[in-house]
Amino acid sequence: MSKWECTICGYIYDPEVGDPDNGIEPGTSFENLPDDWVCPVCKVDKGNFVEI
């Protein structure tokens, strides 16, 4: 699974880690994140992320 970077703050979403602080289990691909998921650092939506 690919990692995704927030173009605003540089946060890296790693699917192997997920976002457990926000209820996202490890192993959740970026494509399967809920539509209302936002960057846990700067709170922008998924449209501000690029695959790295």
N, CA, C and O atoms as a CHARMM CRD file, in Angstrom:
* protein
*
  208
    1    1 MET  N      0.83000  -1.18500   0.00000 PROA 1      0.00000
    2    1 MET  CA     0.00000   0.00000   0.00000 PROA 1      0.00000
    3    1 MET  C      0.87900   1.25400   0.00000 PROA 1      0.00000
    4    1 MET  O      1.91700   1.31300   0.65900 PROA 1      0.00000
    5    2 SER  N      0.43300   2.23400  -0.74800 PROA 2      0.00000
    6    2 SER  CA     1.17900   3.48400  -0.86600 PROA 2      0.00000
    7    2 SER  C      0.94300   4.39000   0.33100 PROA 2      0.00000
    8    2 SER  O     -0.09800   4.33600   0.98500 PROA 2      0.00000
    9    3 LYS  N      1.93400   5.21800   0.59500 PROA 3      0.00000
   10    3 LYS  CA     1.79600   6.26400   1.59500 PROA 3      0.00000
   11    3 LYS  C      1.31300   7.52300   0.89300 PROA 3      0.00000
   12    3 LYS  O      1.53000   7.70200  -0.30500 PROA 3      0.00000
   13    4 TRP  N      0.65500   8.39400   1.65100 PROA 4      0.00000
   14    4 TRP  CA     0.10000   9.63200   1.11000 PROA 4      0.00000
   15    4 TRP  C      0.56100  10.80100   1.95800 PROA 4      0.00000
   16    4 TRP  O      0.57400  10.71300   3.18500 PROA 4      0.00000
   17    5 GLU  N      0.94300  11.90900   1.30500 PROA 5      0.00000
   18    5 GLU  CA     1.45300  13.07800   2.01200 PROA 5      0.00000
   19    5 GLU  C      0.49400  14.25300   1.87800 PROA 5      0.00000
   20    5 GLU  O     -0.01300  14.53500   0.79200 PROA 5      0.00000
   21    6 CYS  N      0.25100  14.93300   2.98900 PROA 6      0.00000
   22    6 CYS  CA    -0.54400  16.16000   2.97800 PROA 6      0.00000
   23    6 CYS  C      0.30900  17.26500   2.35200 PROA 6      0.00000
   24    6 CYS  O      1.43000  17.52300   2.78900 PROA 6      0.00000
   25    7 THR  N     -0.23800  17.90800   1.32700 PROA 7      0.00000
   26    7 THR  CA     0.51400  18.95700   0.64000 PROA 7      0.00000
   27    7 THR  C      0.52700  20.25800   1.42900 PROA 7      0.00000
   28    7 THR  O      1.26100  21.18300   1.08100 PROA 7      0.00000
   29    8 ILE  N     -0.26700  20.34300   2.47800 PROA 8      0.00000
   30    8 ILE  CA    -0.32500  21.54700   3.28600 PROA 8      0.00000
   31    8 ILE  C      0.71300  21.50400   4.41300 PROA 8      0.00000
   32    8 ILE  O      1.48400  22.44800   4.58600 PROA 8      0.00000
   33    9 CYS  N      0.72800  20.39700   5.18500 PROA 9      0.00000
   34    9 CYS  CA     1.59000  20.35300   6.36500 PROA 9      0.00000
   35    9 CYS  C      2.67300  19.27400   6.32200 PROA 9      0.00000
   36    9 CYS  O      3.57000  19.26800   7.16500 PROA 9      0.00000
   37   10 GLY  N      2.60100  18.36500   5.35200 PROA 10     0.00000
   38   10 GLY  CA     3.62300  17.34000   5.22900 PROA 10     0.00000
   39   10 GLY  C      3.34800  16.05400   5.99700 PROA 10     0.00000
   40   10 GLY  O      4.17900  15.14700   5.99200 PROA 10     0.00000
   41   11 TYR  N      2.17500  15.95800   6.67000 PROA 11     0.00000
   42   11 TYR  CA     1.80900  14.72900   7.38300 PROA 11     0.00000
   43   11 TYR  C      1.78500  13.56400   6.39600 PROA 11     0.00000
   44   11 TYR  O      1.29600  13.70300   5.27400 PROA 11     0.00000
   45   12 ILE  N      2.30700  12.43000   6.81200 PROA 12     0.00000
   46   12 ILE  CA     2.30700  11.22400   5.98300 PROA 12     0.00000
   47   12 ILE  C      1.28100  10.24600   6.52900 PROA 12     0.00000
   48   12 ILE  O      1.36300   9.82900   7.68500 PROA 12     0.00000
   49   13 TYR  N      0.29600   9.87500   5.67900 PROA 13     0.00000
   50   13 TYR  CA    -0.63400   8.80900   6.05600 PROA 13     0.00000
   51   13 TYR  C     -0.02200   7.49700   5.59700 PROA 13     0.00000
   52   13 TYR  O      0.19900   7.28500   4.40400 PROA 13     0.00000
   53   14 ASP  N      0.25000   6.62100   6.55400 PROA 14     0.00000
   54   14 ASP  CA     0.82100   5.30500   6.27700 PROA 14     0.00000
   55   14 ASP  C     -0.26000   4.27000   6.55000 PROA 14     0.00000
   56   14 ASP  O     -0.65600   4.09000   7.70200 PROA 14     0.00000
   57   15 PRO  N     -0.75000   3.58200   5.51500 PROA 15     0.00000
   58   15 PRO  CA    -1.81700   2.60800   5.69600 PROA 15     0.00000
   59   15 PRO  C     -1.46800   1.48400   6.67400 PROA 15     0.00000
   60   15 PRO  O     -2.35500   0.92400   7.31800 PROA 15     0.00000
   61   16 GLU  N     -0.19800   1.15900   6.78500 PROA 16     0.00000
   62   16 GLU  CA     0.20300   0.10000   7.71300 PROA 16     0.00000
   63   16 GLU  C     -0.00900   0.52400   9.16100 PROA 16     0.00000
   64   16 GLU  O     -0.19500  -0.32400  10.03400 PROA 16     0.00000
   65   17 VAL  N      0.01600   1.81600   9.41900 PROA 17     0.00000
   66   17 VAL  CA    -0.17500   2.35400  10.76600 PROA 17     0.00000
   67   17 VAL  C     -1.62700   2.78000  10.98000 PROA 17     0.00000
   68   17 VAL  O     -2.16800   2.63300  12.07600 PROA 17     0.00000
   69   18 GLY  N     -2.25600   3.30900   9.92600 PROA 18     0.00000
   70   18 GLY  CA    -3.60400   3.85000  10.05000 PROA 18     0.00000
   71   18 GLY  C     -3.57300   5.18300  10.78400 PROA 18     0.00000
   72   18 GLY  O     -2.56600   5.89100  10.76500 PROA 18     0.00000
   73   19 ASP  N     -4.67500   5.51400  11.42500 PROA 19     0.00000
   74   19 ASP  CA    -4.79300   6.73700  12.22400 PROA 19     0.00000
   75   19 ASP  C     -5.59400   6.36800  13.47300 PROA 19     0.00000
   76   19 ASP  O     -6.73700   6.79200  13.64000 PROA 19     0.00000
   77   20 PRO  N     -4.97200   5.56900  14.35000 PROA 20     0.00000
   78   20 PRO  CA    -5.72800   5.03500  15.49200 PROA 20     0.00000
   79   20 PRO  C     -6.31400   6.10200  16.40800 PROA 20     0.00000
   80   20 PRO  O     -7.33100   5.85400  17.05600 PROA 20     0.00000
   81   21 ASP  N     -5.70300   7.28000  16.48100 PROA 21     0.00000
   82   21 ASP  CA    -6.24200   8.34900  17.31500 PROA 21     0.00000
   83   21 ASP  C     -7.59600   8.83800  16.80600 PROA 21     0.00000
   84   21 ASP  O     -8.37500   9.43100  17.55300 PROA 21     0.00000
   85   22 ASN  N     -7.86500   8.58200  15.53400 PROA 22     0.00000
   86   22 ASN  CA    -9.12200   9.01100  14.92000 PROA 22     0.00000
   87   22 ASN  C     -9.96700   7.83400  14.43600 PROA 22     0.00000
   88   22 ASN  O    -10.83100   7.99700  13.57500 PROA 22     0.00000
   89   23 GLY  N     -9.71300   6.64100  14.99700 PROA 23     0.00000
   90   23 GLY  CA   -10.54900   5.47900  14.71800 PROA 23     0.00000
   91   23 GLY  C    -10.25500   4.74700  13.42700 PROA 23     0.00000
   92   23 GLY  O    -11.06600   3.93400  12.98500 PROA 23     0.00000
   93   24 ILE  N     -9.10100   5.01900  12.80300 PROA 24     0.00000
   94   24 ILE  CA    -8.73900   4.34800  11.55700 PROA 24     0.00000
   95   24 ILE  C     -7.77900   3.20600  11.88700 PROA 24     0.00000
   96   24 ILE  O     -6.66700   3.43200  12.36600 PROA 24     0.00000
   97   25 GLU  N     -8.22100   1.99200  11.62700 PROA 25     0.00000
   98   25 GLU  CA    -7.44400   0.80200  11.95600 PROA 25     0.00000
   99   25 GLU  C     -6.21700   0.65900  11.05500 PROA 25     0.00000
  100   25 GLU  O     -6.25200   1.06900   9.89500 PROA 25     0.00000
  101   26 PRO  N     -5.12400   0.07600  11.58200 PROA 26     0.00000
  102   26 PRO  CA    -3.98400  -0.26500  10.72900 PROA 26     0.00000
  103   26 PRO  C     -4.44700  -1.15800   9.58100 PROA 26     0.00000
  104   26 PRO  O     -5.31700  -2.01100   9.75800 PROA 26     0.00000
  105   27 GLY  N     -3.86100  -0.95500   8.41300 PROA 27     0.00000
  106   27 GLY  CA    -4.22800  -1.73400   7.23800 PROA 27     0.00000
  107   27 GLY  C     -5.30100  -1.07300   6.38300 PROA 27     0.00000
  108   27 GLY  O     -5.70200  -1.63400   5.36400 PROA 27     0.00000
  109   28 THR  N     -5.77500   0.10900   6.77700 PROA 28     0.00000
  110   28 THR  CA    -6.79200   0.83100   6.00700 PROA 28     0.00000
  111   28 THR  C     -6.11900   1.62800   4.89500 PROA 28     0.00000
  112   28 THR  O     -5.33800   2.54100   5.16100 PROA 28     0.00000
  113   29 SER  N     -6.42700   1.27600   3.64400 PROA 29     0.00000
  114   29 SER  CA    -5.83300   2.00900   2.52400 PROA 29     0.00000
  115   29 SER  C     -6.38900   3.42600   2.47400 PROA 29     0.00000
  116   29 SER  O     -7.47300   3.69700   2.98900 PROA 29     0.00000
  117   30 PHE  N     -5.64300   4.31500   1.85400 PROA 30     0.00000
  118   30 PHE  CA    -6.07300   5.71200   1.73600 PROA 30     0.00000
  119   30 PHE  C     -7.42300   5.79000   1.03800 PROA 30     0.00000
  120   30 PHE  O     -8.28300   6.58200   1.42400 PROA 30     0.00000
  121   31 GLU  N     -7.60600   4.97200   0.01500 PROA 31     0.00000
  122   31 GLU  CA    -8.84300   4.97700  -0.75400 PROA 31     0.00000
  123   31 GLU  C    -10.04600   4.56300   0.09300 PROA 31     0.00000
  124   31 GLU  O    -11.18000   4.93400  -0.21100 PROA 31     0.00000
  125   32 ASN  N     -9.79900   3.79800   1.15000 PROA 32     0.00000
  126   32 ASN  CA   -10.88900   3.32000   2.00100 PROA 32     0.00000
  127   32 ASN  C    -11.12600   4.17900   3.23100 PROA 32     0.00000
  128   32 ASN  O    -11.96000   3.83900   4.07100 PROA 32     0.00000
  129   33 LEU  N    -10.40200   5.29600   3.35200 PROA 33     0.00000
  130   33 LEU  CA   -10.67200   6.20800   4.45500 PROA 33     0.00000
  131   33 LEU  C    -12.07000   6.80700   4.27200 PROA 33     0.00000
  132   33 LEU  O    -12.50300   7.01200   3.13800 PROA 33     0.00000
  133   34 PRO  N    -12.77200   7.08600   5.35500 PROA 34     0.00000
  134   34 PRO  CA   -14.09800   7.71100   5.22500 PROA 34     0.00000
  135   34 PRO  C    -14.00500   9.05000   4.49400 PROA 34     0.00000
  136   34 PRO  O    -12.98200   9.73200   4.56300 PROA 34     0.00000
  137   35 ASP  N    -15.06400   9.41500   3.80600 PROA 35     0.00000
  138   35 ASP  CA   -15.07000  10.67600   3.04300 PROA 35     0.00000
  139   35 ASP  C    -14.86300  11.88700   3.93400 PROA 35     0.00000
  140   35 ASP  O    -14.37100  12.92100   3.48100 PROA 35     0.00000
  141   36 ASP  N    -15.24000  11.76000   5.20800 PROA 36     0.00000
  142   36 ASP  CA   -15.11300  12.90900   6.10800 PROA 36     0.00000
  143   36 ASP  C    -13.80900  12.91200   6.91000 PROA 36     0.00000
  144   36 ASP  O    -13.63000  13.73700   7.80600 PROA 36     0.00000
  145   37 TRP  N    -12.88900  11.97700   6.58200 PROA 37     0.00000
  146   37 TRP  CA   -11.59400  11.94400   7.26700 PROA 37     0.00000
  147   37 TRP  C    -10.80500  13.18600   6.87000 PROA 37     0.00000
  148   37 TRP  O    -10.82300  13.59800   5.71000 PROA 37     0.00000
  149   38 VAL  N    -10.11500  13.77800   7.83600 PROA 38     0.00000
  150   38 VAL  CA    -9.27100  14.94100   7.56700 PROA 38     0.00000
  151   38 VAL  C     -7.87300  14.69200   8.12600 PROA 38     0.00000
  152   38 VAL  O     -7.67800  13.82800   8.98100 PROA 38     0.00000
  153   39 CYS  N     -6.92000  15.45000   7.63700 PROA 39     0.00000
  154   39 CYS  CA    -5.55400  15.36800   8.13100 PROA 39     0.00000
  155   39 CYS  C     -5.56900  15.60300   9.64100 PROA 39     0.00000
  156   39 CYS  O     -6.11200  16.60600  10.10500 PROA 39     0.00000
  157   40 PRO  N     -4.97500  14.68500  10.41400 PROA 40     0.00000
  158   40 PRO  CA    -4.99500  14.85400  11.86500 PROA 40     0.00000
  159   40 PRO  C     -4.14300  16.02200  12.36000 PROA 40     0.00000
  160   40 PRO  O     -4.25500  16.41000  13.52200 PROA 40     0.00000
  161   41 VAL  N     -3.30500  16.58100  11.51300 PROA 41     0.00000
  162   41 VAL  CA    -2.44800  17.69400  11.92100 PROA 41     0.00000
  163   41 VAL  C     -3.08300  19.03600  11.57000 PROA 41     0.00000
  164   41 VAL  O     -3.24700  19.89200  12.43900 PROA 41     0.00000
  165   42 CYS  N     -3.44500  19.22400  10.28700 PROA 42     0.00000
  166   42 CYS  CA    -3.92300  20.54100   9.85900 PROA 42     0.00000
  167   42 CYS  C     -5.40100  20.57400   9.47100 PROA 42     0.00000
  168   42 CYS  O     -5.93500  21.63300   9.13900 PROA 42     0.00000
  169   43 LYS  N     -6.05300  19.43000   9.51100 PROA 43     0.00000
  170   43 LYS  CA    -7.51500  19.31900   9.32700 PROA 43     0.00000
  171   43 LYS  C     -8.02600  19.59700   7.91700 PROA 43     0.00000
  172   43 LYS  O     -9.20100  19.92500   7.75200 PROA 43     0.00000
  173   44 VAL  N     -7.17700  19.47400   6.89700 PROA 44     0.00000
  174   44 VAL  CA    -7.66500  19.60800   5.51600 PROA 44     0.00000
  175   44 VAL  C     -8.19500  18.26000   5.04100 PROA 44     0.00000
  176   44 VAL  O     -7.87500  17.22100   5.62000 PROA 44     0.00000
  177   45 ASP  N     -9.01000  18.27900   3.98100 PROA 45     0.00000
  178   45 ASP  CA    -9.61900  17.04000   3.51400 PROA 45     0.00000
  179   45 ASP  C     -8.66300  16.21600   2.64900 PROA 45     0.00000
  180   45 ASP  O     -7.54700  16.63400   2.34100 PROA 45     0.00000
  181   46 LYS  N     -9.14000  15.03800   2.27200 PROA 46     0.00000
  182   46 LYS  CA    -8.31700  14.07600   1.53300 PROA 46     0.00000
  183   46 LYS  C     -7.84300  14.59600   0.17800 PROA 46     0.00000
  184   46 LYS  O     -6.85800  14.09600  -0.36600 PROA 46     0.00000
  185   47 GLY  N     -8.52800  15.58600  -0.36300 PROA 47     0.00000
  186   47 GLY  CA    -8.16200  16.14600  -1.66100 PROA 47     0.00000
  187   47 GLY  C     -6.80800  16.86500  -1.63800 PROA 47     0.00000
  188   47 GLY  O     -6.25100  17.18100  -2.68900 PROA 47     0.00000
  189   48 ASN  N     -6.29600  17.11600  -0.45900 PROA 48     0.00000
  190   48 ASN  CA    -5.00400  17.80500  -0.32500 PROA 48     0.00000
  191   48 ASN  C     -3.84500  16.84800  -0.11300 PROA 48     0.00000
  192   48 ASN  O     -2.76700  17.26600   0.30900 PROA 48     0.00000
  193   49 PHE  N     -4.05300  15.56400  -0.39900 PROA 49     0.00000
  194   49 PHE  CA    -3.00200  14.56900  -0.24700 PROA 49     0.00000
  195   49 PHE  C     -2.54200  14.07700  -1.60400 PROA 49     0.00000
  196   49 PHE  O     -3.33100  13.99300  -2.54400 PROA 49     0.00000
  197   50 VAL  N     -1.25800  13.75200  -1.70300 PROA 50     0.00000
  198   50 VAL  CA    -0.69500  13.15800  -2.90800 PROA 50     0.00000
  199   50 VAL  C     -0.00500  11.85500  -2.55100 PROA 50     0.00000
  200   50 VAL  O      0.58400  11.70900  -1.47900 PROA 50     0.00000
  201   51 GLU  N     -0.09300  10.91700  -3.47500 PROA 51     0.00000
  202   51 GLU  CA     0.54100   9.62900  -3.27000 PROA 51     0.00000
  203   51 GLU  C      2.05700   9.76800  -3.38300 PROA 51     0.00000
  204   51 GLU  O      2.55900  10.43600  -4.28800 PROA 51     0.00000
  205   52 ILE  N      2.77900   9.13900  -2.46700 PROA 52     0.00000
  206   52 ILE  CA     4.24000   9.19100  -2.53400 PROA 52     0.00000
  207   52 ILE  C      4.81900   7.78900  -2.60100 PROA 52     0.00000
  208   52 ILE  O      6.03700   7.62600  -2.66300 PROA 52     0.00000
